[in-house]
Short mmCIF file of C-alpha atoms in Angstrom, two decimals:
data_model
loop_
_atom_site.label_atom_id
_atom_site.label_comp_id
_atom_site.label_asym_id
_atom_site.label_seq_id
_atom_site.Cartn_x
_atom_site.Cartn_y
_atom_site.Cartn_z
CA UNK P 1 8.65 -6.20 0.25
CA UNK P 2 7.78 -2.61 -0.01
CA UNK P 3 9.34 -1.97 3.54
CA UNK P 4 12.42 -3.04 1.80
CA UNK P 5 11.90 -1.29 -1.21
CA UNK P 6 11.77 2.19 1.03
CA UNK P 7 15.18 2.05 1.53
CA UNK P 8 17.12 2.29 -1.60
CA UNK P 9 19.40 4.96 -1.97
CA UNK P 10 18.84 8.51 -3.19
CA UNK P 11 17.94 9.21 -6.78
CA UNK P 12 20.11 9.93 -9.87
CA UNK P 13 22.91 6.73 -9.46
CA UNK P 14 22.15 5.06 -12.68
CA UNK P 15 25.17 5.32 -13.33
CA UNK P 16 26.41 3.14 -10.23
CA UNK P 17 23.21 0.51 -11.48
CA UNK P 18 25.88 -0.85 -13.72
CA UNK P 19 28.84 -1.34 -11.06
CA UNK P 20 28.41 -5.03 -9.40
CA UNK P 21 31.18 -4.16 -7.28
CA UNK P 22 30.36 -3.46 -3.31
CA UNK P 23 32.00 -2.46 -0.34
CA UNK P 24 29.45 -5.01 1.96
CA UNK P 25 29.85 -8.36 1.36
CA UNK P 26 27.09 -10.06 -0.61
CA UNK P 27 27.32 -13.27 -2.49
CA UNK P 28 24.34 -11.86 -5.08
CA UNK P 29 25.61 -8.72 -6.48
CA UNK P 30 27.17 -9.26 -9.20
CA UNK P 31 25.35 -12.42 -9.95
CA UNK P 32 22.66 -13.76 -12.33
CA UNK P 33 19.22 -14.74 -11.01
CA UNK P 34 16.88 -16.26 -13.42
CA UNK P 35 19.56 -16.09 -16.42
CA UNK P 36 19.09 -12.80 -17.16
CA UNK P 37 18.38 -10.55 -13.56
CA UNK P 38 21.76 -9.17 -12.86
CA UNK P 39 21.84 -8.12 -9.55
CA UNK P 40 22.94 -4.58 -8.74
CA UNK P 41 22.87 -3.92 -5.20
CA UNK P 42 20.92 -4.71 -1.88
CA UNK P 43 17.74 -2.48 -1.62
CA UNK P 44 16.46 -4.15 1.54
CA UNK P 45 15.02 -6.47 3.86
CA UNK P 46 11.55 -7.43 3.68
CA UNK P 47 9.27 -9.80 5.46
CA UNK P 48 9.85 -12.67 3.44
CA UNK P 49 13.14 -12.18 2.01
CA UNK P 50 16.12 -10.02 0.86
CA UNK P 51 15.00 -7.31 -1.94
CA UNK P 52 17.66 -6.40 -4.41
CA UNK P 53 17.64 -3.91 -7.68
CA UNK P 54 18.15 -5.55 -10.99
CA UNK P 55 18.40 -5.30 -14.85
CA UNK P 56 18.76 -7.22 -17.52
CA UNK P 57 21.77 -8.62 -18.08
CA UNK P 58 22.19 -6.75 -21.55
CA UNK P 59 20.40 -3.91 -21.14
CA UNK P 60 22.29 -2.11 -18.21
CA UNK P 61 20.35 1.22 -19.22
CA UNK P 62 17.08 -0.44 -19.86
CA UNK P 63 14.33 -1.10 -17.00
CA UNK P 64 15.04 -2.40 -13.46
CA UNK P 65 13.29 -4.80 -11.70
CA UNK P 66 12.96 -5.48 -7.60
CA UNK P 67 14.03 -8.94 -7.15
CA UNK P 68 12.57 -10.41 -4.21
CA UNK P 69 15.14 -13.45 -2.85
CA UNK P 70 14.25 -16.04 -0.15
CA UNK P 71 17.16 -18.76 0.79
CA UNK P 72 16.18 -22.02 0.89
CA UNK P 73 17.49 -22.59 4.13
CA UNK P 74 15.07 -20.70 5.41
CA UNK P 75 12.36 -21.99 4.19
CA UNK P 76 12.50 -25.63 4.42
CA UNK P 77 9.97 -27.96 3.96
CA UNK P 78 7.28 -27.68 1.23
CA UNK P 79 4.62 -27.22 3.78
CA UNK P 80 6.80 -24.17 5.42
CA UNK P 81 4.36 -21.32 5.54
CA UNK P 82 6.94 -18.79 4.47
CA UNK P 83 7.59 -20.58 0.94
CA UNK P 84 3.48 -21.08 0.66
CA UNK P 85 2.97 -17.47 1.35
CA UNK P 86 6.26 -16.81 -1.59
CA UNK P 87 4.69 -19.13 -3.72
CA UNK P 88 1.45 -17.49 -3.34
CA UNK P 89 2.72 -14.04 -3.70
CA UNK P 90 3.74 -15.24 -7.15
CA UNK P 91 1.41 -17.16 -8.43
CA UNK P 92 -1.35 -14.65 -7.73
CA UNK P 93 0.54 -11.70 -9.12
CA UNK P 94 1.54 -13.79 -12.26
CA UNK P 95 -2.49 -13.69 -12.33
CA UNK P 96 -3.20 -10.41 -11.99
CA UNK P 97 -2.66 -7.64 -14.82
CA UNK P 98 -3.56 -4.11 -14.30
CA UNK P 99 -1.92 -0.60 -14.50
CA UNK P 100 -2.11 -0.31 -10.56
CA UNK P 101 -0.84 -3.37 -9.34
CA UNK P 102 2.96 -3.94 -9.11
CA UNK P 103 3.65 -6.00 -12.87
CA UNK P 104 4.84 -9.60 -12.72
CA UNK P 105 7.67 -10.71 -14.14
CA UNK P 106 9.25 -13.94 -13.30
CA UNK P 107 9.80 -16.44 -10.28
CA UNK P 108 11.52 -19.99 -9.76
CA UNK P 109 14.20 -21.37 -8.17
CA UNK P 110 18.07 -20.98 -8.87
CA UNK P 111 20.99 -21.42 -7.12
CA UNK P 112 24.55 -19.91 -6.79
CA UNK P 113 27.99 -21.02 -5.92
CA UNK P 114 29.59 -18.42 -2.83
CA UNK P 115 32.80 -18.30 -2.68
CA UNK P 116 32.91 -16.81 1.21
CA UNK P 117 31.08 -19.98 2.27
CA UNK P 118 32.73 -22.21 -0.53
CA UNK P 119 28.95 -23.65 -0.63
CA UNK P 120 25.89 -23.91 -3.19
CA UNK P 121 23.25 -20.95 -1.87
CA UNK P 122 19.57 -22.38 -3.25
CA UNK P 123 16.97 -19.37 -3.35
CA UNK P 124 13.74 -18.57 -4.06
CA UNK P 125 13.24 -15.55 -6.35
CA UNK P 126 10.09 -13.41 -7.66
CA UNK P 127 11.16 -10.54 -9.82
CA UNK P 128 8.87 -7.47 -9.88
CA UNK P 129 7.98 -4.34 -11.44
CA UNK P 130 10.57 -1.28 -10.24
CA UNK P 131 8.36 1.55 -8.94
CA UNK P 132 9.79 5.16 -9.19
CA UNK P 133 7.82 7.72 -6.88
CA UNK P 134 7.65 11.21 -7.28
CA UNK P 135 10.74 13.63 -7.07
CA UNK P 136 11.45 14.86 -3.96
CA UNK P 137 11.71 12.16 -1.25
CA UNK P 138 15.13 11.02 0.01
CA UNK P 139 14.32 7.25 -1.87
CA UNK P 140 12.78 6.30 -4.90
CA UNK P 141 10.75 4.08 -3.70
CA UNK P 142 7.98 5.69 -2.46
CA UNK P 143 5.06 4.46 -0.24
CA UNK P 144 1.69 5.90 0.82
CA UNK P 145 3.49 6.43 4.20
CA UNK P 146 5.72 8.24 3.38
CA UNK P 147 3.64 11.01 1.83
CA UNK P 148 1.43 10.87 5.44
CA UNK P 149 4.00 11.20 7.21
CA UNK P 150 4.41 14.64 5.52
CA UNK P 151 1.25 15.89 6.24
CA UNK P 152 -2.38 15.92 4.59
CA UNK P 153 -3.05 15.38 1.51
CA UNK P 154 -4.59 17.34 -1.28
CA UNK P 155 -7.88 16.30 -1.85
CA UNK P 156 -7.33 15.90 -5.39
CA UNK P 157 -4.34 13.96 -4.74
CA UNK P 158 -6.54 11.78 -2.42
CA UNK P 159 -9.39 11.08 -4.90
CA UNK P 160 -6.74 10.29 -7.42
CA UNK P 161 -4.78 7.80 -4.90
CA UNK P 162 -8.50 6.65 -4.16
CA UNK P 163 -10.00 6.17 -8.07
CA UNK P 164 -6.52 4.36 -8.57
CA UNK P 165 -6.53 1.99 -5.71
CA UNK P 166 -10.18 1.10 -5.66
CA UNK P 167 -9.60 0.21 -9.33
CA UNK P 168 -6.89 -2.29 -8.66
CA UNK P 169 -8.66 -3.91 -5.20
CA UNK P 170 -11.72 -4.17 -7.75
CA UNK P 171 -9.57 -6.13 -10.17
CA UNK P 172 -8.11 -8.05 -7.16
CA UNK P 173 -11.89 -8.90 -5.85
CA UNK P 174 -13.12 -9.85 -9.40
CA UNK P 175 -10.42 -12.15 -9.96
CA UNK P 176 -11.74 -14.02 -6.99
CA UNK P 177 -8.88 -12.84 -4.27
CA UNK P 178 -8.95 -10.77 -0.80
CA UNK P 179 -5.53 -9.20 -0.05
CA UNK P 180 -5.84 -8.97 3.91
CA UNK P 181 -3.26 -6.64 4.13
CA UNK P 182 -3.59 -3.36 2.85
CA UNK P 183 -1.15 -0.35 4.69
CA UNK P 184 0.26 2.50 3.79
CA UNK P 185 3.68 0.70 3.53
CA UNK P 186 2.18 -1.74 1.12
CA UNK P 187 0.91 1.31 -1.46
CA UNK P 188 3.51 2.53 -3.64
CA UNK P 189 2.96 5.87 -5.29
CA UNK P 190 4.60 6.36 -9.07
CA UNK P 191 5.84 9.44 -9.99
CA UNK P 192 2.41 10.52 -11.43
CA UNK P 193 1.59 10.03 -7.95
CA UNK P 194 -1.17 7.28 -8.55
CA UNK P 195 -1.22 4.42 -6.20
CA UNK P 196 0.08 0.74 -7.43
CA UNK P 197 -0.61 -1.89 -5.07
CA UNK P 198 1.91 -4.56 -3.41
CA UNK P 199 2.38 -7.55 -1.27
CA UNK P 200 0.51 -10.53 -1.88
CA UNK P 201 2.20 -12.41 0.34
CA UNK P 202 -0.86 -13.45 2.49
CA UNK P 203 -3.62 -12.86 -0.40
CA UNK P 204 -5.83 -15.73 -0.21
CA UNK P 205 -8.71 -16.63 -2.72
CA UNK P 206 -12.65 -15.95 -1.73
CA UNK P 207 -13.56 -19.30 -0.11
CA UNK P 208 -10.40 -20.27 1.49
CA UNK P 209 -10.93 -22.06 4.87
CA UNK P 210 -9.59 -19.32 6.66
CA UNK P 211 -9.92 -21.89 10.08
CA UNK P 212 -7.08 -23.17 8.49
CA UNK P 213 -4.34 -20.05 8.69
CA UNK P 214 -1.24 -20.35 10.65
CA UNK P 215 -0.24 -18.93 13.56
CA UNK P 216 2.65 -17.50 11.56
CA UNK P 217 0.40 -15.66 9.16
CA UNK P 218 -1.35 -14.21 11.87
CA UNK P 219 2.44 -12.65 13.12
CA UNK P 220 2.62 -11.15 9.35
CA UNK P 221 -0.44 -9.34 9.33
CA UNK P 222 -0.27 -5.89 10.07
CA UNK P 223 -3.18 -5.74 13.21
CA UNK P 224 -2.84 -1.92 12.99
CA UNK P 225 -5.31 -2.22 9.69
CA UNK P 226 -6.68 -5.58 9.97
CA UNK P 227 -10.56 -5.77 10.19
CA UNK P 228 -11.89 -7.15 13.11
CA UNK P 229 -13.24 -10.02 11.40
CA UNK P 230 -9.42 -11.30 10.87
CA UNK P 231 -8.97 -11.02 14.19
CA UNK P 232 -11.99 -12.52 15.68
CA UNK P 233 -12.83 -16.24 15.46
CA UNK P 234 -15.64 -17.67 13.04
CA UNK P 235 -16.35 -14.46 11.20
CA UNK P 236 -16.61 -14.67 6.95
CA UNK P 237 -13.73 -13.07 5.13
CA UNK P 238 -14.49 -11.58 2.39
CA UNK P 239 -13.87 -8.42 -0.05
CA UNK P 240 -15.76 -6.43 2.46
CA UNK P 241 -13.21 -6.90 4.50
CA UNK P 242 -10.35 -4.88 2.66
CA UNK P 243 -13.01 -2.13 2.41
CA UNK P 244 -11.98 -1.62 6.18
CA UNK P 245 -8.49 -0.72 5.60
CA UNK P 246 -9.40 1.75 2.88
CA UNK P 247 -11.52 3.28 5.78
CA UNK P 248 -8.15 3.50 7.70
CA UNK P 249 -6.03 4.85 4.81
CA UNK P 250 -8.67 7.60 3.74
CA UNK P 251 -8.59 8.93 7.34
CA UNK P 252 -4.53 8.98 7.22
CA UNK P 253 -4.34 10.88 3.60
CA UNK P 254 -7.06 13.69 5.26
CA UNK P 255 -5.29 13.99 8.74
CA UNK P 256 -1.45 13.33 7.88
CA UNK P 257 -1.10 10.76 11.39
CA UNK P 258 -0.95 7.21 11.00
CA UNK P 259 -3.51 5.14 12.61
CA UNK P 260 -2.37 3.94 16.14
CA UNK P 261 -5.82 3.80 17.85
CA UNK P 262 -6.93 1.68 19.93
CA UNK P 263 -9.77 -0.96 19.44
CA UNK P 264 -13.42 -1.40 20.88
CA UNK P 265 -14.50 -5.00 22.43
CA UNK P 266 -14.94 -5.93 18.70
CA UNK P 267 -11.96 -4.91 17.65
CA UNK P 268 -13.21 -2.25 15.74
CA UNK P 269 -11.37 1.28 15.87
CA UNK P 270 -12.15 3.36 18.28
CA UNK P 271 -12.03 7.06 16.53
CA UNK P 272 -12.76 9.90 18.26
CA UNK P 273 -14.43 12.69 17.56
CA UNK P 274 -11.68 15.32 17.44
CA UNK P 275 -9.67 12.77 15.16
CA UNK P 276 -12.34 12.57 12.44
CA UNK P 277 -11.58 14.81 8.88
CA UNK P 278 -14.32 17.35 9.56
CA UNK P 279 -12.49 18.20 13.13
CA UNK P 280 -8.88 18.68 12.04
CA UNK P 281 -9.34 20.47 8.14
CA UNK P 282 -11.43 23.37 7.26
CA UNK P 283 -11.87 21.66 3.62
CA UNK P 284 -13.25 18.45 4.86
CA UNK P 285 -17.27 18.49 5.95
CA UNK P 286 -19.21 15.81 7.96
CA UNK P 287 -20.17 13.98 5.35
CA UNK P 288 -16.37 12.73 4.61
CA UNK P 289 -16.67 11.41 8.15
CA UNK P 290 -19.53 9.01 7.51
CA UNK P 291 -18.10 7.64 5.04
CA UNK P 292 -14.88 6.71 7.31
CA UNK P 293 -17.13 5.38 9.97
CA UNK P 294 -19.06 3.23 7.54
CA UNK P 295 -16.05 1.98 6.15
CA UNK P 296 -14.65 0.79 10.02
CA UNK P 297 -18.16 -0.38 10.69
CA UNK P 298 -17.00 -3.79 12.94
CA UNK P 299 -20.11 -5.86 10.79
CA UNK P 300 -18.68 -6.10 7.46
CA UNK P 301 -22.40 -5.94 6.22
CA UNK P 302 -23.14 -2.51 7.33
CA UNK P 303 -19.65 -1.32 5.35
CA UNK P 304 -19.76 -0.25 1.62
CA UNK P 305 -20.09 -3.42 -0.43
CA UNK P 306 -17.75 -3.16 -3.21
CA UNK P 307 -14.79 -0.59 -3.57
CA UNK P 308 -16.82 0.93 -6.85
CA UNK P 309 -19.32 1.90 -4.02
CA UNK P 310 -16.36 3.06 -1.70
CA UNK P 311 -15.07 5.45 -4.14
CA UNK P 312 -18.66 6.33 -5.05
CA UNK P 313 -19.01 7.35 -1.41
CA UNK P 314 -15.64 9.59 -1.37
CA UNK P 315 -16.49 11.36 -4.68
CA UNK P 316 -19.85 12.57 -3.48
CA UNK P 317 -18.59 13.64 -0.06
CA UNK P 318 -16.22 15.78 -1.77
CA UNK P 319 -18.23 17.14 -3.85
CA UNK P 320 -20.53 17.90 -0.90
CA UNK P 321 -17.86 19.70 1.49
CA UNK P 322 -16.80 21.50 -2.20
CA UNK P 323 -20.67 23.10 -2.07
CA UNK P 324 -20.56 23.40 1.93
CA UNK P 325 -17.39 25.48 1.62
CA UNK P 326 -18.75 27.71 -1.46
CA UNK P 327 -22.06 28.22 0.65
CA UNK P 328 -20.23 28.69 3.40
CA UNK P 329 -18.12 31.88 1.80
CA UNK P 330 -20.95 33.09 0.33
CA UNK P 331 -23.08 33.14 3.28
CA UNK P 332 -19.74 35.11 4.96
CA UNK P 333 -19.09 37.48 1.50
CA UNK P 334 -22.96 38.54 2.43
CA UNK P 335 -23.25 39.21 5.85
CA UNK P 336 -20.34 41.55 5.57
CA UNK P 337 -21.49 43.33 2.56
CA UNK P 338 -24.85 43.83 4.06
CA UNK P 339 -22.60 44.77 7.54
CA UNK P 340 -20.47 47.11 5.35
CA UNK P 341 -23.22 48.97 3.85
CA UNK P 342 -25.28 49.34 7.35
CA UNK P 343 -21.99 50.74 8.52
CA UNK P 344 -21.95 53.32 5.43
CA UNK P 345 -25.52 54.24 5.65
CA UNK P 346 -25.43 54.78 9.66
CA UNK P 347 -22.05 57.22 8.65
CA UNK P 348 -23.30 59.06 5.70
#
């Protein structure tokens, strides 16, 4: 979904939010999903569906939603994984409430007469919170990725993308559930630039029978960020197991490159030692790396435990390059005052 949600156009067309006219033929704009969704236009494709921007149908200059739309047809079957994983998705965020995880609004099934196809189109539809991102990026949607692919980060933007997303996994974990697939495309950041997570779509609760996952949910996981444990037979998945993606994400906000690494014989990342924080940014110490190495530890055991202790961990690394650094200058700010007096003295 967020993939999809990447792609809407540039900013300032509120204006156009009201026109249900469009030059691409699509038999929902214009049309009314859930009773009261009017669709605006086509914001994208995701994995599961078509993503479209929406508003109420009275309130054209009120909020907009993302409206998530799956056709029957291709989904059919109740036991068809992709309308278990959509059902899922929207049951578990009609579960969840919390300031960082995308808001829940509505989701059922409706139906709508095309005239093109002079046929009855049956959909699926979960309607979501709209995310704005910051100014400055060609969409308004605005992903995790997207700000990586610009470079580092701050590292007071990354603690704040950090305090903000380990508070909504935590919320996730307590209310029994394991997302299995955090990414930088599934992160939107808002326009206070504070993370809000997305896509539930293969979010299973703590105890599932994971012997029992399709091989069609294994083609939806992203294996770029997956722990090794989801890729490996018989291991327990757990909520130590979307600690390892965090690992993954903290190392893309410090060094700006996305994670395209390859794996060890336990599908572990393989990291080397030029790529780690402490090699590539002046402002980053060794400490910063330990924590990224515990985090991609392939035993889930040896990782942090909880993403309280996660952000624990980044805090206090921080705070320890912060001294390093201050030493560091005043170590420098010494040696060349006591190398600029021995120069005066040796000329006086």
């Amino acid at each position: 979904m967020v993939q999809a949600v990447k792609s809407i156009a540039k900013k300032n067309r509120t204006a156009e939010d009201s026109v249900v006219s469009h030059p691409v033929c699509d038999e929902f704009l214009g049309q009314l999903v859930g009773e009261r969704f009017l669709v605006v236009r086509k914001i994208g494709r995701g994995g599961m569906g078509t993503v479209y921007l929406a508003h109420h149908q009275y309130l054209t200059d009120g909020p907009r939603y993302a409206v998530k739309i799956m056709r029957r047809e291709n989904a059919k079957g109740e036991q068809n994984p992709l309308l278990q994983r959509f059902e899922r998705e929207a049951k578990l965020l009609g579960h969840l409430h919390h300031s960082h995880i995308v808001r829940y609004y509505a989701h059922g099934e409706d139906r709508i007469f095309s005239p093109t196809r002079r046929t009855t189109i049956e959909f699926l539809y979960l309607v979501m919170e709209y995310i704005v991102g910051p100014s400055g990026f060609e969409s308004e949607a605005v992903t995790l990725g997207d700000l990586v692919m610009r470079g580092p980060l701050g590292l007071r933007h990354i603690r704040r993308i950090m305090r903000t997303l380990t508070e909504a996994l935590s919320e996730v974990h307590r209310q029994g559930i394991v997302h299995r697939d955090i990414k930088s495309s599934n992160i939107l950041i808002n326009k206070d630039g504070e993370a809000v997570l997305a896509d539930f779509g293969i979010s299973k609760p703590l105890g599932t029978d994971w012997s029992t996952l399709t091989k069609s949910g294994m083609v939806v996981m992203s294996c770029n960020y997956a722990s090794p444990e989801q890729l490996l037979p018989n291991l327990p998945i757990d909520a130590r197991t979307d600690i390892y993606p965090m690992g993954i994400l903290l190392l893309e906000m410090l060094t700006g490159r996305l994670m395209l690494r390859p794996r060890d014989h336990n599908f572990a990342h393989t990291i080397s030692k030029d790529r780690l924080p402490s090699h590539v940014r002046p402002d980053v110490g060794p400490s910063m790396d330990a924590v990224i190495l515990r985090a991609l530890h392939h035993d889930s055991s040896q990782r942090f435990q909880s993403m309280k202790r996660l952000y624990q961990a980044v805090v206090i690394a921080l705070f320890i390059g912060r001294v390093e650094r201050h030493l560091t200058a005043m170590i420098i700010f010494l040696l060349l005052s006591v190398s600029g007096l021995t120069i005066w003295l040796v000329i006086r």
